[in-house]
Coordinates of C-alpha atoms and ligand atoms in Angstrom, one line a residue:
X856 CA -26.2 32.1 -43.9
X857 CA -24.3 35.1 -42.5
X858 CA -20.6 34.7 -43.0
X859 CA -20.9 31.5 -45.1
X860 CA -19.1 33.1 -48.1
X861 CA -16.2 34.3 -46.1
X862 CA -15.8 30.9 -44.4
X863 CA -16.4 28.8 -47.6
X864 CA -13.5 27.1 -49.4
X865 CA -11.2 24.1 -49.4
X866 CA -9.5 23.3 -46.1
X867 CA -7.3 20.7 -44.4
X868 CA -8.4 19.3 -41.1
X869 CA -5.6 17.9 -39.0
X870 CA -6.7 15.2 -36.5
X871 CA -4.1 14.6 -33.8
X872 CA -4.2 11.1 -32.5
X873 CA -4.8 9.9 -29.9
X874 CA -7.8 12.1 -29.0
X875 CA -11.2 11.6 -27.5
X876 CA -12.3 8.8 -25.1
X877 CA -9.6 7.3 -22.9
X878 CA -9.8 3.8 -21.4
X879 CA -10.9 5.2 -18.0
X880 CA -13.8 7.1 -19.5
X881 CA -14.9 4.2 -21.7
X882 CA -14.9 2.0 -18.6
X883 CA -16.9 4.5 -16.5
X884 CA -19.6 4.9 -19.2
X885 CA -19.8 1.1 -19.5
X886 CA -20.2 0.8 -15.8
X887 CA -23.2 3.1 -15.8
X888 CA -24.7 1.2 -18.8
X889 CA -24.2 -2.1 -17.1
X890 CA -25.6 -0.9 -13.8
X891 CA -28.7 0.4 -15.7
X892 CA -29.1 -3.0 -17.3
X893 CA -28.6 -5.1 -14.2
X894 CA -30.0 -3.2 -11.2
X895 CA -33.4 -1.9 -10.2
X896 CA -34.0 1.7 -11.3
X897 CA -33.3 4.4 -10.4
X898 CA -29.6 3.9 -10.6
X899 CA -27.9 7.0 -9.1
X900 CA -24.6 8.5 -10.1
X901 CA -22.7 10.7 -7.7
X902 CA -21.4 13.7 -9.6
X903 CA -20.9 13.8 -13.4
X904 CA -19.6 10.3 -14.3
X905 CA -17.1 12.1 -16.5
X906 CA -16.9 15.9 -17.2
X907 CA -18.9 15.9 -20.4
X908 CA -22.3 17.3 -21.0
X909 CA -23.2 14.9 -23.8
X910 CA -22.1 11.8 -21.9
X911 CA -24.1 12.9 -18.9
X912 CA -27.2 13.8 -20.9
X913 CA -27.2 10.5 -22.8
X914 CA -27.0 8.4 -19.7
X915 CA -29.6 10.6 -18.0
X916 CA -31.9 9.9 -21.0
X917 CA -31.3 6.2 -20.4
X918 CA -32.4 6.4 -16.8
X919 CA -29.3 7.4 -14.7
X920 CA -30.1 9.9 -12.0
X921 CA -27.2 12.3 -11.3
X922 CA -26.8 13.7 -7.8
X923 CA -24.3 15.9 -6.2
X924 CA -24.1 14.3 -2.8
X925 CA -25.0 10.9 -1.3
X926 CA -27.8 12.4 1.0
X927 CA -29.8 12.6 -2.2
X928 CA -29.7 8.8 -2.7
X929 CA -32.3 6.8 -0.8
X930 CA -31.0 4.2 1.6
X931 CA -30.5 0.8 -0.1
X932 CA -30.3 2.2 -3.6
X933 CA -27.5 1.7 -6.2
X934 CA -25.0 4.5 -6.7
X935 CA -22.1 4.7 -9.1
X936 CA -19.1 6.8 -8.1
X937 CA -17.6 8.9 -10.9
X938 CA -14.4 8.2 -12.7
X939 CA -12.6 11.0 -10.8
X940 CA -12.5 9.1 -7.5
X941 CA -13.9 9.9 -4.1
X942 CA -12.4 10.4 -0.6
X943 CA -12.7 7.4 1.8
X944 CA -15.2 9.4 3.8
X945 CA -17.6 9.1 0.9
X946 CA -17.2 5.3 0.9
X947 CA -17.9 5.3 4.6
X948 CA -21.0 7.4 4.2
X949 CA -22.3 5.0 1.6
X950 CA -21.7 2.0 3.8
X951 CA -23.5 3.7 6.6
X952 CA -26.5 4.3 4.4
X953 CA -26.5 0.7 3.1
X954 CA -26.0 1.8 -0.5
X955 CA -25.0 -0.6 -3.2
X956 CA -21.8 1.1 -4.5
X957 CA -20.3 0.6 -7.9
X958 CA -17.0 2.5 -8.1
X959 CA -16.2 3.8 -11.5
X960 CA -13.0 5.5 -10.4
X961 CA -10.4 5.1 -13.1
X962 CA -7.7 2.6 -12.0
X963 CA -5.0 5.2 -12.7
X964 CA -6.7 7.6 -10.2
X965 CA -6.9 4.8 -7.7
X966 CA -3.2 4.3 -8.1
X967 CA -2.6 7.9 -7.0
X968 CA -4.8 7.3 -3.9
X969 CA -2.7 4.2 -3.1
X970 CA 0.5 6.3 -3.4
X971 CA -1.0 8.9 -0.9
X972 CA -1.8 6.0 1.5
X973 CA 1.6 4.5 1.1
X974 CA 3.4 7.9 1.8
X975 CA 1.1 8.5 4.8
X976 CA 1.9 5.1 6.3
X977 CA 5.6 6.0 6.0
X978 CA 4.9 9.2 7.9
X979 CA 5.6 11.6 5.0
X980 CA 4.0 15.0 4.6
X981 CA 2.4 15.1 1.1
X982 CA 2.1 17.8 -1.5
X983 CA -0.6 17.2 -4.1
X984 CA -0.1 19.1 -7.3
X985 CA -3.6 19.7 -8.6
X986 CA -6.5 22.1 -9.0
X987 CA -8.4 23.3 -5.9
X988 CA -12.1 22.3 -6.0
X989 CA -11.6 19.7 -8.8
X990 CA -13.3 16.4 -7.8
X991 CA -10.2 14.3 -8.4
X992 CA -8.1 16.6 -6.2
X993 CA -10.8 16.5 -3.5
X994 CA -10.9 12.7 -3.6
X995 CA -7.1 12.4 -3.4
X996 CA -6.8 14.9 -0.6
X997 CA -9.3 13.0 1.3
X998 CA -7.0 10.0 1.6
X999 CA -4.8 11.8 4.2
X1000 CA -6.3 15.3 4.7
X1001 CA -4.3 16.0 7.8
X1002 CA -0.9 15.6 6.1
X1003 CA -1.6 16.7 2.5
X1004 CA -1.3 20.2 1.1
X1005 CA -2.5 21.3 -2.4
X1006 CA -0.4 23.4 -4.7
X1007 CA -1.0 24.4 -8.3
X1008 CA 1.9 26.6 -9.3
X1009 CA 5.5 27.3 -8.4
X1010 CA 4.3 30.4 -6.6
X1011 CA 2.2 28.1 -4.4
X1012 CA 5.3 26.1 -3.6
X1013 CA 7.1 29.2 -2.5
X1014 CA 4.2 30.0 -0.1
X1015 CA 4.3 26.6 1.6
X1016 CA 5.4 26.6 5.2
X1017 CA 8.6 24.8 6.1
X1018 CA 7.9 21.1 6.6
X1019 CA 9.7 18.9 9.1
X1020 CA 10.5 15.4 8.2
X1021 CA 10.1 13.5 4.9
X1022 CA 8.1 15.0 2.1
X1023 CA 6.5 13.4 -1.0
X1024 CA 4.5 14.7 -3.9
X1025 CA 1.7 13.2 -6.1
X1026 CA -0.3 14.8 -8.9
X1027 CA -3.7 15.0 -10.4
X1028 CA -3.8 12.8 -13.5
X1029 CA -4.9 15.4 -16.0
X1030 CA -2.4 18.2 -15.6
X1031 CA -0.2 19.8 -18.3
X1032 CA 3.0 17.8 -18.4
X1033 CA 5.1 21.0 -18.8
X1034 CA 3.4 22.7 -15.9
X1035 CA 3.9 19.7 -13.6
X1036 CA 7.6 19.7 -14.5
X1037 CA 7.9 23.3 -13.4
X1038 CA 6.1 22.7 -10.1
X1039 CA 8.1 19.6 -9.4
X1040 CA 11.3 21.6 -10.1
X1041 CA 10.2 24.2 -7.6
X1042 CA 9.4 21.5 -5.0
X1043 CA 12.8 19.9 -5.5
X1044 CA 14.5 23.2 -4.9
X1045 CA 12.4 23.9 -1.8
X1046 CA 12.6 20.3 -0.4
X1047 CA 15.7 18.6 -1.9
X1048 CA 14.9 15.3 -0.2
X1049 CA 11.3 15.2 -1.7
X1050 CA 10.2 11.8 -3.1
X1051 CA 7.8 11.4 -6.0
X1052 CA 5.6 8.7 -7.4
X1053 CA 7.5 5.7 -9.0
X1054 CA 6.3 6.8 -12.4
X1055 CA 4.5 10.0 -13.3
X1056 CA 0.9 10.4 -12.1
X1057 CA -0.1 12.4 -15.2
X1058 CA -1.7 9.5 -17.0
X1059 CA -0.8 8.0 -20.4
X1060 CA -4.0 9.4 -22.0
X1061 CA -3.4 13.0 -20.8
X1062 CA 0.2 12.8 -22.0
X1063 CA -0.6 11.4 -25.4
X1064 CA -3.4 13.9 -26.1
X1065 CA -1.0 16.8 -25.2
X1066 CA 1.8 15.4 -27.4
X1067 CA -0.6 14.9 -30.2
X1068 CA -2.2 18.3 -30.2
X1069 CA 1.3 19.9 -30.1
X1070 CA 2.2 17.9 -33.2
X1071 CA -0.5 19.7 -35.2
X1072 CA -0.6 23.1 -33.5
X1073 CA 2.3 24.7 -35.4
X1074 CA 0.6 24.0 -38.8
X1075 CA -2.9 25.0 -37.7
X1076 CA -4.5 28.4 -38.2
X1077 CA -7.0 27.4 -35.4
X1078 CA -7.3 24.4 -33.2
X1079 CA -10.7 23.2 -31.9
X1080 CA -10.7 21.2 -28.7
X1081 CA -14.0 19.4 -28.2
X1082 CA -14.8 19.1 -24.5
X1083 CA -16.8 20.6 -21.6
X1084 CA -15.7 23.7 -19.6
X1085 CA -15.2 21.7 -16.4
X1086 CA -13.1 19.1 -18.2
X1087 CA -9.6 19.7 -16.8
X1088 CA -7.7 17.6 -19.5
X1089 CA -9.6 19.4 -22.3
X1090 CA -8.9 22.9 -20.9
X1091 CA -5.3 21.9 -20.6
X1092 CA -5.2 21.1 -24.3
X1093 CA -6.5 24.6 -25.2
X1094 CA -3.9 26.2 -22.9
X1095 CA -1.1 24.2 -24.4
X1096 CA -1.9 25.3 -27.9
X1097 CA -2.1 28.9 -26.7
X1098 CA 1.3 28.6 -25.0
X1099 CA 2.6 27.4 -28.3
X1100 CA 1.5 30.8 -29.7
X1101 CA -1.5 29.5 -31.7
X1102 CA -5.3 30.0 -31.5
X1103 CA -7.4 27.4 -29.8
X1104 CA -10.9 27.2 -28.7
X1105 CA -12.8 24.8 -26.4
X1106 CA -16.2 23.8 -28.0
X1107 CA -18.9 21.6 -26.6
X1108 CA -19.9 20.3 -30.0
X1109 CA -20.6 21.4 -33.6
X1110 CA -22.7 24.3 -32.4
X1111 CA -19.6 26.0 -31.1
X1112 CA -18.1 26.3 -34.5
X1113 CA -18.2 30.0 -35.6
X1114 CA -18.2 30.8 -39.3
X1115 CA -16.4 34.1 -38.6
X1116 CA -13.3 32.4 -37.2
X1117 CA -13.1 30.0 -40.1
X1118 CA -12.6 32.8 -42.6
X1119 CA -9.0 32.5 -43.6
X1120 CA -8.5 29.3 -41.5
X1121 CA -7.5 26.9 -44.2
X1122 CA -5.8 24.4 -41.8
X1123 CA -7.8 23.6 -38.8
X1124 CA -6.6 21.3 -36.0
X1125 CA -9.4 19.2 -34.4
X1126 CA -9.0 17.2 -31.2
X1127 CA -11.1 16.2 -28.3
X1128 CA -10.5 15.7 -24.6
X1129 CA -10.6 12.3 -22.9
X1130 CA -14.2 12.7 -21.9
X1131 CA -15.6 13.8 -25.4
X1132 CA -17.0 11.3 -27.8
X1133 CA -15.5 10.7 -31.2
X1134 CA -18.9 11.1 -32.7
X1135 CA -18.8 14.8 -31.8
X1136 CA -15.6 15.2 -33.8
X1137 CA -17.1 13.4 -36.8
X1138 CA -20.1 15.7 -36.8
X1139 CA -17.8 18.7 -36.9
X1140 CA -15.9 17.3 -39.8
X1141 CA -19.2 16.7 -41.6
X1142 CA -20.2 20.3 -41.0
X1143 CA -16.9 21.7 -42.2
X1144 CA -17.5 19.7 -45.5
X1145 CA -20.5 21.9 -46.1
X1146 CA -18.2 24.8 -46.5
X1147 CA -16.1 23.2 -49.2
X1148 CA -13.8 20.2 -49.9
X1149 CA -12.0 19.0 -46.8
X1150 CA -8.9 16.9 -46.7
X1151 CA -8.7 15.0 -43.3
X1152 CA -5.1 14.2 -42.3
X1153 CA -4.5 12.2 -39.2
X1154 CA -1.3 12.8 -37.2
X1155 CA -0.7 9.9 -34.8
X1156 CA 2.0 10.2 -32.1
X1157 CA 1.0 7.1 -30.1
X1158 CA -1.2 4.0 -30.3
X1159 CA -3.3 3.3 -27.2
X1160 CA -4.1 -0.4 -26.5
X1161 CA -4.8 -0.1 -22.8
X1162 CA -8.2 -1.3 -21.5
X1163 CA -9.4 -1.7 -17.9
X1164 CA -11.6 -4.5 -16.5
X1165 CA -15.0 -3.7 -15.1
X1166 CA -15.2 -3.7 -11.2
X1167 CA -15.9 -7.0 -9.4
X1168 CA -19.6 -6.2 -9.0
X1169 CA -20.1 -6.1 -12.8
X1170 CA -17.4 -8.5 -14.0
X1171 CA -19.5 -11.6 -14.6
Ligands
LIG1843 O1 -11.8 17.2 -15.5 P1 -11.0 15.9 -15.9 O2 -10.1 16.1 -17.1 O3 -10.3 15.4 -14.7 O4 -12.1 14.8 -16.2 P2 -12.9 14.4 -17.5 O5 -14.1 13.7 -17.0 O6 -13.1 15.5 -18.5 O7 -11.9 13.3 -18.3 C1 -11.7 12.1 -17.7 C2 -10.6 12.2 -16.7 C3 -10.8 11.7 -15.4 C4 -11.9 10.8 -15.0 C5 -9.8 12.1 -14.4 N1 -8.6 11.3 -14.4
LIG1844 FE1 -8.0 7.4 -16.3 FE2 -6.3 9.1 -17.5 FE3 -8.7 8.8 -18.5 FE4 -8.4 10.0 -16.2 S1 -7.7 10.7 -18.2 S2 -9.9 8.5 -16.7 S3 -6.7 8.9 -15.3 S4 -7.1 7.2 -18.3

């Protein structure tokens, strides 16, 4: 194999923990599995249930039909809403079409939607820190579109118009903690009276995966992050490692591993975003073992025990 000799040799693989599936993703996958088991097929899923190619392919193989918009779902059929959440207008459209809806929105995303509604009821103008075009941001914006503005950076904050009256901010759940801190600081300077969420909107899983990858980045010659391109939390992990001055690469699975970059990389960090399965990580470790002896070292910064109940429609 070309490059095999250069890449061969003993190496250490550092596995930051936590990594891989979070509670919201596990719940969303289980919701589709349960819907497939209980309801007449086809079971439709609006958008990717989570932003991972392998998860989507696997559920599609088992009968789930992924669609972009509700008008692709026949009246009366069952449709699952993705873990990223939807705007109220999507719920209204589904009700109008007499669809059986099973909502796989992560409860921690639902919490952000509730904050927006609460601020809106109190007549606040709202700033959402998030990424334009991302499904979670679209859904959250949809709670109070007439009074919510989206910003991504401190420069976006500077470009905001003056706002009369009370102002509040909320955030997407999968942002980089250090970036949110910078944008919130800019918001506080611009709007000293601004109120925020009771506790941070960046969720426990995002925070833990970021802390964990930073705990191994310094020692790693290269860090692989397993995840799909459209997975915000996975991309944030890559950027975080790069901001720490180290090399990182997002790979979909073992096929993304390049022998050329492993030459001289005797310590490799290996993590996975919240929507990437741990089996993808295990396969990469197995393939690295074909290049020589591998010592796997786990670095755990937190233990996650959180689980979420299934929605009412599937609870019994
Ligand atoms: O692109 P994201 O990181 O928001 O989503 P993902 O599907 O890769 O990971 C799960 C995160 C969710 C559902 C958003 N809170
Ligand atoms: Fe929920 Fe956080 Fe996982 Fe998103 S990343 S699904 S908010 S637990």
